Amino acid sequence: MAEDVEEKQAFPLGEIVAKRRFTLYERSGAARQVIVEIGKPVPVSLQGALLADAGEGDHFRCPLSITGLGLDSRVFPPSGEDSLMALQHAIGLAGQVIDGAVRRLNLINPLHEVWERHHPGKKHFDASGYPDWLYRYDSRPDTDYGLWKDR
């Protein structure tokens, strides 16, 4: 029954420890400012409740927020067995969410477009285990590499 379902409480973003801004473009040329914010990993119980301090056997969640892609009010809280693993999961999840939104919204990534023009079919960066979205989405916001001059 619907009234028996308890609504999940939103996970707080908390203190932001990392942030990246970049610009993606719609086919019309309209710019979308995308902001990725990662909160400080926080200890949680195995049931997911926030804890004041980490104890033996507790896990961590690392909150993640992405604005500019239609997910502005959502905080993703990937977890890990320690704070470093939770942080790594947050960085990896950010790339998956961004890549999915780029496909779903049919957005243009100017860095990728320019790379393809000069190096057709070659991989932009061999991440060697690193989350490669950090290299595929430019960290310089408002850089379009002259793409709109040709249109």
mmCIF file with all atom_site columns, C-alpha atoms in Angstrom:
data_model
loop_
_atom_site.group_PDB
_atom_site.id
_atom_site.type_symbol
_atom_site.label_atom_id
_atom_site.label_alt_id
_atom_site.label_comp_id
_atom_site.label_asym_id
_atom_site.label_entity_id
_atom_site.label_seq_id
_atom_site.pdbx_PDB_ins_code
_atom_site.Cartn_x
_atom_site.Cartn_y
_atom_site.Cartn_z
_atom_site.occupancy
_atom_site.B_iso_or_equiv
_atom_site.pdbx_formal_charge
_atom_site.auth_seq_id
_atom_site.auth_comp_id
_atom_site.auth_asym_id
_atom_site.auth_atom_id
_atom_site.pdbx_PDB_model_num
ATOM 1   C CA . MET A 1 1   ? 0.000  0.000  0.000   1.00 0.00 ? 1   MET A CA 1
ATOM 2   C CA . ALA A 1 2   ? 1.303  3.436  -0.928  1.00 0.00 ? 2   ALA A CA 1
ATOM 3   C CA . GLU A 1 3   ? 0.643  4.924  2.499   1.00 0.00 ? 3   GLU A CA 1
ATOM 4   C CA . ASP A 1 4   ? 2.825  2.218  4.074   1.00 0.00 ? 4   ASP A CA 1
ATOM 5   C CA . VAL A 1 5   ? 5.848  3.194  2.004   1.00 0.00 ? 5   VAL A CA 1
ATOM 6   C CA . GLU A 1 6   ? 8.206  5.399  3.965   1.00 0.00 ? 6   GLU A CA 1
ATOM 7   C CA . GLU A 1 7   ? 9.736  8.177  1.874   1.00 0.00 ? 7   GLU A CA 1
ATOM 8   C CA . LYS A 1 8   ? 13.534 8.075  1.868   1.00 0.00 ? 8   LYS A CA 1
ATOM 9   C CA . GLN A 1 9   ? 15.121 11.127 3.382   1.00 0.00 ? 9   GLN A CA 1
ATOM 10  C CA . ALA A 1 10  ? 17.443 13.004 1.022   1.00 0.00 ? 10  ALA A CA 1
ATOM 11  C CA . PHE A 1 11  ? 21.140 12.576 1.723   1.00 0.00 ? 11  PHE A CA 1
ATOM 12  C CA . PRO A 1 12  ? 22.835 15.902 2.565   1.00 0.00 ? 12  PRO A CA 1
ATOM 13  C CA . LEU A 1 13  ? 25.647 17.184 0.342   1.00 0.00 ? 13  LEU A CA 1
ATOM 14  C CA . GLY A 1 14  ? 27.454 18.602 3.357   1.00 0.00 ? 14  GLY A CA 1
ATOM 15  C CA . GLU A 1 15  ? 30.882 20.189 3.118   1.00 0.00 ? 15  GLU A CA 1
ATOM 16  C CA . ILE A 1 16  ? 32.090 20.350 -0.487  1.00 0.00 ? 16  ILE A CA 1
ATOM 17  C CA . VAL A 1 17  ? 35.659 19.069 -0.895  1.00 0.00 ? 17  VAL A CA 1
ATOM 18  C CA . ALA A 1 18  ? 35.944 18.943 -4.701  1.00 0.00 ? 18  ALA A CA 1
ATOM 19  C CA . LYS A 1 19  ? 34.296 20.780 -7.576  1.00 0.00 ? 19  LYS A CA 1
ATOM 20  C CA . ARG A 1 20  ? 34.533 20.898 -11.372 1.00 0.00 ? 20  ARG A CA 1
ATOM 21  C CA . ARG A 1 21  ? 32.752 23.254 -13.779 1.00 0.00 ? 21  ARG A CA 1
ATOM 22  C CA . PHE A 1 22  ? 32.546 22.738 -17.518 1.00 0.00 ? 22  PHE A CA 1
ATOM 23  C CA . THR A 1 23  ? 30.307 23.642 -20.425 1.00 0.00 ? 23  THR A CA 1
ATOM 24  C CA . LEU A 1 24  ? 28.393 21.328 -22.730 1.00 0.00 ? 24  LEU A CA 1
ATOM 25  C CA . TYR A 1 25  ? 26.341 22.510 -25.689 1.00 0.00 ? 25  TYR A CA 1
ATOM 26  C CA . GLU A 1 26  ? 22.948 21.673 -27.099 1.00 0.00 ? 26  GLU A CA 1
ATOM 27  C CA . ARG A 1 27  ? 22.773 21.125 -30.873 1.00 0.00 ? 27  ARG A CA 1
ATOM 28  C CA . SER A 1 28  ? 21.304 24.635 -31.179 1.00 0.00 ? 28  SER A CA 1
ATOM 29  C CA . GLY A 1 29  ? 24.500 26.073 -29.672 1.00 0.00 ? 29  GLY A CA 1
ATOM 30  C CA . ALA A 1 30  ? 22.916 26.901 -26.314 1.00 0.00 ? 30  ALA A CA 1
ATOM 31  C CA . ALA A 1 31  ? 25.451 26.451 -23.500 1.00 0.00 ? 31  ALA A CA 1
ATOM 32  C CA . ARG A 1 32  ? 24.803 24.330 -20.413 1.00 0.00 ? 32  ARG A CA 1
ATOM 33  C CA . GLN A 1 33  ? 26.982 24.992 -17.398 1.00 0.00 ? 33  GLN A CA 1
ATOM 34  C CA . VAL A 1 34  ? 27.614 21.702 -15.624 1.00 0.00 ? 34  VAL A CA 1
ATOM 35  C CA . ILE A 1 35  ? 28.839 21.703 -12.036 1.00 0.00 ? 35  ILE A CA 1
ATOM 36  C CA . VAL A 1 36  ? 30.016 18.550 -10.271 1.00 0.00 ? 36  VAL A CA 1
ATOM 37  C CA . GLU A 1 37  ? 30.354 18.860 -6.493  1.00 0.00 ? 37  GLU A CA 1
ATOM 38  C CA . ILE A 1 38  ? 31.612 16.140 -4.202  1.00 0.00 ? 38  ILE A CA 1
ATOM 39  C CA . GLY A 1 39  ? 30.963 16.347 -0.496  1.00 0.00 ? 39  GLY A CA 1
ATOM 40  C CA . LYS A 1 40  ? 33.230 15.164 2.282   1.00 0.00 ? 40  LYS A CA 1
ATOM 41  C CA . PRO A 1 41  ? 32.860 11.406 2.879   1.00 0.00 ? 41  PRO A CA 1
ATOM 42  C CA . VAL A 1 42  ? 30.823 10.770 6.022   1.00 0.00 ? 42  VAL A CA 1
ATOM 43  C CA . PRO A 1 43  ? 30.599 7.670  8.219   1.00 0.00 ? 43  PRO A CA 1
ATOM 44  C CA . VAL A 1 44  ? 27.352 5.685  8.113   1.00 0.00 ? 44  VAL A CA 1
ATOM 45  C CA . SER A 1 45  ? 26.131 2.570  9.850   1.00 0.00 ? 45  SER A CA 1
ATOM 46  C CA . LEU A 1 46  ? 25.584 -0.585 7.811   1.00 0.00 ? 46  LEU A CA 1
ATOM 47  C CA . GLN A 1 47  ? 21.906 0.439  7.727   1.00 0.00 ? 47  GLN A CA 1
ATOM 48  C CA . GLY A 1 48  ? 22.871 3.791  6.164   1.00 0.00 ? 48  GLY A CA 1
ATOM 49  C CA . ALA A 1 49  ? 22.275 6.099  9.134   1.00 0.00 ? 49  ALA A CA 1
ATOM 50  C CA . LEU A 1 50  ? 24.667 9.047  9.448   1.00 0.00 ? 50  LEU A CA 1
ATOM 51  C CA . LEU A 1 51  ? 27.146 8.718  12.327  1.00 0.00 ? 51  LEU A CA 1
ATOM 52  C CA . ALA A 1 52  ? 29.034 11.411 14.231  1.00 0.00 ? 52  ALA A CA 1
ATOM 53  C CA . ASP A 1 53  ? 32.277 9.384  14.199  1.00 0.00 ? 53  ASP A CA 1
ATOM 54  C CA . ALA A 1 54  ? 33.425 6.290  12.337  1.00 0.00 ? 54  ALA A CA 1
ATOM 55  C CA . GLY A 1 55  ? 33.620 3.133  14.377  1.00 0.00 ? 55  GLY A CA 1
ATOM 56  C CA . GLU A 1 56  ? 34.942 -0.326 13.627  1.00 0.00 ? 56  GLU A CA 1
ATOM 57  C CA . GLY A 1 57  ? 33.002 -1.896 10.775  1.00 0.00 ? 57  GLY A CA 1
ATOM 58  C CA . ASP A 1 58  ? 31.218 1.298  9.697   1.00 0.00 ? 58  ASP A CA 1
ATOM 59  C CA . HIS A 1 59  ? 31.068 2.337  6.079   1.00 0.00 ? 59  HIS A CA 1
ATOM 60  C CA . PHE A 1 60  ? 31.270 5.741  4.399   1.00 0.00 ? 60  PHE A CA 1
ATOM 61  C CA . ARG A 1 61  ? 29.135 7.590  1.897   1.00 0.00 ? 61  ARG A CA 1
ATOM 62  C CA . CYS A 1 62  ? 30.499 10.333 -0.323  1.00 0.00 ? 62  CYS A CA 1
ATOM 63  C CA . PRO A 1 63  ? 27.735 12.679 -1.509  1.00 0.00 ? 63  PRO A CA 1
ATOM 64  C CA . LEU A 1 64  ? 27.766 13.853 -5.114  1.00 0.00 ? 64  LEU A CA 1
ATOM 65  C CA . SER A 1 65  ? 25.726 16.560 -6.824  1.00 0.00 ? 65  SER A CA 1
ATOM 66  C CA . ILE A 1 66  ? 25.594 17.361 -10.548 1.00 0.00 ? 66  ILE A CA 1
ATOM 67  C CA . THR A 1 67  ? 23.783 20.473 -11.758 1.00 0.00 ? 67  THR A CA 1
ATOM 68  C CA . GLY A 1 68  ? 23.040 21.533 -15.311 1.00 0.00 ? 68  GLY A CA 1
ATOM 69  C CA . LEU A 1 69  ? 21.910 18.155 -16.643 1.00 0.00 ? 69  LEU A CA 1
ATOM 70  C CA . GLY A 1 70  ? 18.382 17.977 -15.242 1.00 0.00 ? 70  GLY A CA 1
ATOM 71  C CA . LEU A 1 71  ? 19.449 16.359 -11.963 1.00 0.00 ? 71  LEU A CA 1
ATOM 72  C CA . ASP A 1 72  ? 19.855 19.584 -10.001 1.00 0.00 ? 72  ASP A CA 1
ATOM 73  C CA . SER A 1 73  ? 17.987 18.576 -6.860  1.00 0.00 ? 73  SER A CA 1
ATOM 74  C CA . ARG A 1 74  ? 19.470 15.094 -6.531  1.00 0.00 ? 74  ARG A CA 1
ATOM 75  C CA . VAL A 1 75  ? 22.327 14.064 -4.254  1.00 0.00 ? 75  VAL A CA 1
ATOM 76  C CA . PHE A 1 76  ? 23.876 10.685 -5.040  1.00 0.00 ? 76  PHE A CA 1
ATOM 77  C CA . PRO A 1 77  ? 25.520 9.033  -1.992  1.00 0.00 ? 77  PRO A CA 1
ATOM 78  C CA . PRO A 1 78  ? 27.762 6.170  -3.213  1.00 0.00 ? 78  PRO A CA 1
ATOM 79  C CA . SER A 1 79  ? 29.313 4.140  -0.430  1.00 0.00 ? 79  SER A CA 1
ATOM 80  C CA . GLY A 1 80  ? 32.566 2.388  0.326   1.00 0.00 ? 80  GLY A CA 1
ATOM 81  C CA . GLU A 1 81  ? 34.168 0.427  3.114   1.00 0.00 ? 81  GLU A CA 1
ATOM 82  C CA . ASP A 1 82  ? 36.313 3.464  3.929   1.00 0.00 ? 82  ASP A CA 1
ATOM 83  C CA . SER A 1 83  ? 36.313 7.148  3.019   1.00 0.00 ? 83  SER A CA 1
ATOM 84  C CA . LEU A 1 84  ? 38.795 6.751  0.149   1.00 0.00 ? 84  LEU A CA 1
ATOM 85  C CA . MET A 1 85  ? 36.750 4.031  -1.532  1.00 0.00 ? 85  MET A CA 1
ATOM 86  C CA . ALA A 1 86  ? 33.556 6.098  -1.127  1.00 0.00 ? 86  ALA A CA 1
ATOM 87  C CA . LEU A 1 87  ? 35.338 9.067  -2.727  1.00 0.00 ? 87  LEU A CA 1
ATOM 88  C CA . GLN A 1 88  ? 36.562 6.908  -5.609  1.00 0.00 ? 88  GLN A CA 1
ATOM 89  C CA . HIS A 1 89  ? 33.037 5.575  -6.141  1.00 0.00 ? 89  HIS A CA 1
ATOM 90  C CA . ALA A 1 90  ? 31.660 9.137  -6.195  1.00 0.00 ? 90  ALA A CA 1
ATOM 91  C CA . ILE A 1 91  ? 34.174 10.200 -8.855  1.00 0.00 ? 91  ILE A CA 1
ATOM 92  C CA . GLY A 1 92  ? 33.378 7.137  -10.966 1.00 0.00 ? 92  GLY A CA 1
ATOM 93  C CA . LEU A 1 93  ? 29.620 7.577  -10.583 1.00 0.00 ? 93  LEU A CA 1
ATOM 94  C CA . ALA A 1 94  ? 29.895 11.218 -11.662 1.00 0.00 ? 94  ALA A CA 1
ATOM 95  C CA . GLY A 1 95  ? 31.332 10.107 -15.000 1.00 0.00 ? 95  GLY A CA 1
ATOM 96  C CA . GLN A 1 96  ? 28.592 7.527  -15.532 1.00 0.00 ? 96  GLN A CA 1
ATOM 97  C CA . VAL A 1 97  ? 25.860 10.061 -14.773 1.00 0.00 ? 97  VAL A CA 1
ATOM 98  C CA . ILE A 1 98  ? 27.422 12.723 -17.027 1.00 0.00 ? 98  ILE A CA 1
ATOM 99  C CA . ASP A 1 99  ? 27.980 10.301 -19.923 1.00 0.00 ? 99  ASP A CA 1
ATOM 100 C CA . GLY A 1 100 ? 24.386 9.073  -19.644 1.00 0.00 ? 100 GLY A CA 1
ATOM 101 C CA . ALA A 1 101 ? 23.011 12.614 -19.630 1.00 0.00 ? 101 ALA A CA 1
ATOM 102 C CA . VAL A 1 102 ? 25.163 13.603 -22.631 1.00 0.00 ? 102 VAL A CA 1
ATOM 103 C CA . ARG A 1 103 ? 23.672 10.700 -24.612 1.00 0.00 ? 103 ARG A CA 1
ATOM 104 C CA . ARG A 1 104 ? 20.109 11.222 -23.318 1.00 0.00 ? 104 ARG A CA 1
ATOM 105 C CA . LEU A 1 105 ? 20.108 14.974 -23.965 1.00 0.00 ? 105 LEU A CA 1
ATOM 106 C CA . ASN A 1 106 ? 22.172 14.730 -27.186 1.00 0.00 ? 106 ASN A CA 1
ATOM 107 C CA . LEU A 1 107 ? 24.738 17.261 -25.929 1.00 0.00 ? 107 LEU A CA 1
ATOM 108 C CA . ILE A 1 108 ? 28.008 18.265 -27.546 1.00 0.00 ? 108 ILE A CA 1
ATOM 109 C CA . ASN A 1 109 ? 31.260 18.077 -25.613 1.00 0.00 ? 109 ASN A CA 1
ATOM 110 C CA . PRO A 1 110 ? 33.535 20.635 -27.361 1.00 0.00 ? 110 PRO A CA 1
ATOM 111 C CA . LEU A 1 111 ? 36.765 19.052 -26.141 1.00 0.00 ? 111 LEU A CA 1
ATOM 112 C CA . HIS A 1 112 ? 35.730 15.717 -27.666 1.00 0.00 ? 112 HIS A CA 1
ATOM 113 C CA . GLU A 1 113 ? 34.607 17.334 -30.941 1.00 0.00 ? 113 GLU A CA 1
ATOM 114 C CA . VAL A 1 114 ? 37.924 19.137 -31.401 1.00 0.00 ? 114 VAL A CA 1
ATOM 115 C CA . TRP A 1 115 ? 39.904 16.026 -30.489 1.00 0.00 ? 115 TRP A CA 1
ATOM 116 C CA . GLU A 1 116 ? 37.960 13.987 -33.073 1.00 0.00 ? 116 GLU A CA 1
ATOM 117 C CA . ARG A 1 117 ? 38.661 16.577 -35.773 1.00 0.00 ? 117 ARG A CA 1
ATOM 118 C CA . HIS A 1 118 ? 42.402 16.343 -35.217 1.00 0.00 ? 118 HIS A CA 1
ATOM 119 C CA . HIS A 1 119 ? 42.717 12.677 -34.203 1.00 0.00 ? 119 HIS A CA 1
ATOM 120 C CA . PRO A 1 120 ? 39.813 10.753 -35.781 1.00 0.00 ? 120 PRO A CA 1
ATOM 121 C CA . GLY A 1 121 ? 39.052 7.475  -34.044 1.00 0.00 ? 121 GLY A CA 1
ATOM 122 C CA . LYS A 1 122 ? 41.851 7.787  -31.481 1.00 0.00 ? 122 LYS A CA 1
ATOM 123 C CA . LYS A 1 123 ? 41.070 7.577  -27.793 1.00 0.00 ? 123 LYS A CA 1
ATOM 124 C CA . HIS A 1 124 ? 41.411 10.950 -26.090 1.00 0.00 ? 124 HIS A CA 1
ATOM 125 C CA . PHE A 1 125 ? 43.167 9.644  -23.007 1.00 0.00 ? 125 PHE A CA 1
ATOM 126 C CA . ASP A 1 126 ? 44.182 6.230  -21.758 1.00 0.00 ? 126 ASP A CA 1
ATOM 127 C CA . ALA A 1 127 ? 43.039 6.527  -18.198 1.00 0.00 ? 127 ALA A CA 1
ATOM 128 C CA . SER A 1 128 ? 44.997 3.505  -16.963 1.00 0.00 ? 128 SER A CA 1
ATOM 129 C CA . GLY A 1 129 ? 42.501 2.992  -14.173 1.00 0.00 ? 129 GLY A CA 1
ATOM 130 C CA . TYR A 1 130 ? 41.634 6.630  -13.548 1.00 0.00 ? 130 TYR A CA 1
ATOM 131 C CA . PRO A 1 131 ? 38.072 7.848  -14.089 1.00 0.00 ? 131 PRO A CA 1
ATOM 132 C CA . ASP A 1 132 ? 38.542 9.090  -17.647 1.00 0.00 ? 132 ASP A CA 1
ATOM 133 C CA . TRP A 1 133 ? 35.656 11.568 -17.546 1.00 0.00 ? 133 TRP A CA 1
ATOM 134 C CA . LEU A 1 134 ? 38.042 13.913 -15.747 1.00 0.00 ? 134 LEU A CA 1
ATOM 135 C CA . TYR A 1 135 ? 40.020 14.131 -19.003 1.00 0.00 ? 135 TYR A CA 1
ATOM 136 C CA . ARG A 1 136 ? 37.112 13.959 -21.462 1.00 0.00 ? 136 ARG A CA 1
ATOM 137 C CA . TYR A 1 137 ? 35.205 16.947 -20.045 1.00 0.00 ? 137 TYR A CA 1
ATOM 138 C CA . ASP A 1 138 ? 37.212 20.144 -20.076 1.00 0.00 ? 138 ASP A CA 1
ATOM 139 C CA . SER A 1 139 ? 37.923 21.772 -16.727 1.00 0.00 ? 139 SER A CA 1
ATOM 140 C CA . ARG A 1 140 ? 37.895 25.210 -18.368 1.00 0.00 ? 140 ARG A CA 1
ATOM 141 C CA . PRO A 1 141 ? 34.294 26.417 -18.357 1.00 0.00 ? 141 PRO A CA 1
ATOM 142 C CA . ASP A 1 142 ? 33.009 28.450 -21.300 1.00 0.00 ? 142 ASP A CA 1
ATOM 143 C CA . THR A 1 143 ? 35.650 27.053 -23.658 1.00 0.00 ? 143 THR A CA 1
ATOM 144 C CA . ASP A 1 144 ? 34.053 26.096 -26.979 1.00 0.00 ? 144 ASP A CA 1
ATOM 145 C CA . TYR A 1 145 ? 37.268 25.824 -29.045 1.00 0.00 ? 145 TYR A CA 1
ATOM 146 C CA . GLY A 1 146 ? 35.663 27.830 -31.847 1.00 0.00 ? 146 GLY A CA 1
ATOM 147 C CA . LEU A 1 147 ? 33.081 25.138 -32.617 1.00 0.00 ? 147 LEU A CA 1
ATOM 148 C CA . TRP A 1 148 ? 30.295 27.629 -33.178 1.00 0.00 ? 148 TRP A CA 1
ATOM 149 C CA . LYS A 1 149 ? 32.252 29.641 -35.769 1.00 0.00 ? 149 LYS A CA 1
ATOM 150 C CA . ASP A 1 150 ? 31.747 26.772 -38.250 1.00 0.00 ? 150 ASP A CA 1
ATOM 151 C CA . ARG A 1 151 ? 27.968 26.601 -37.766 1.00 0.00 ? 151 ARG A CA 1
#
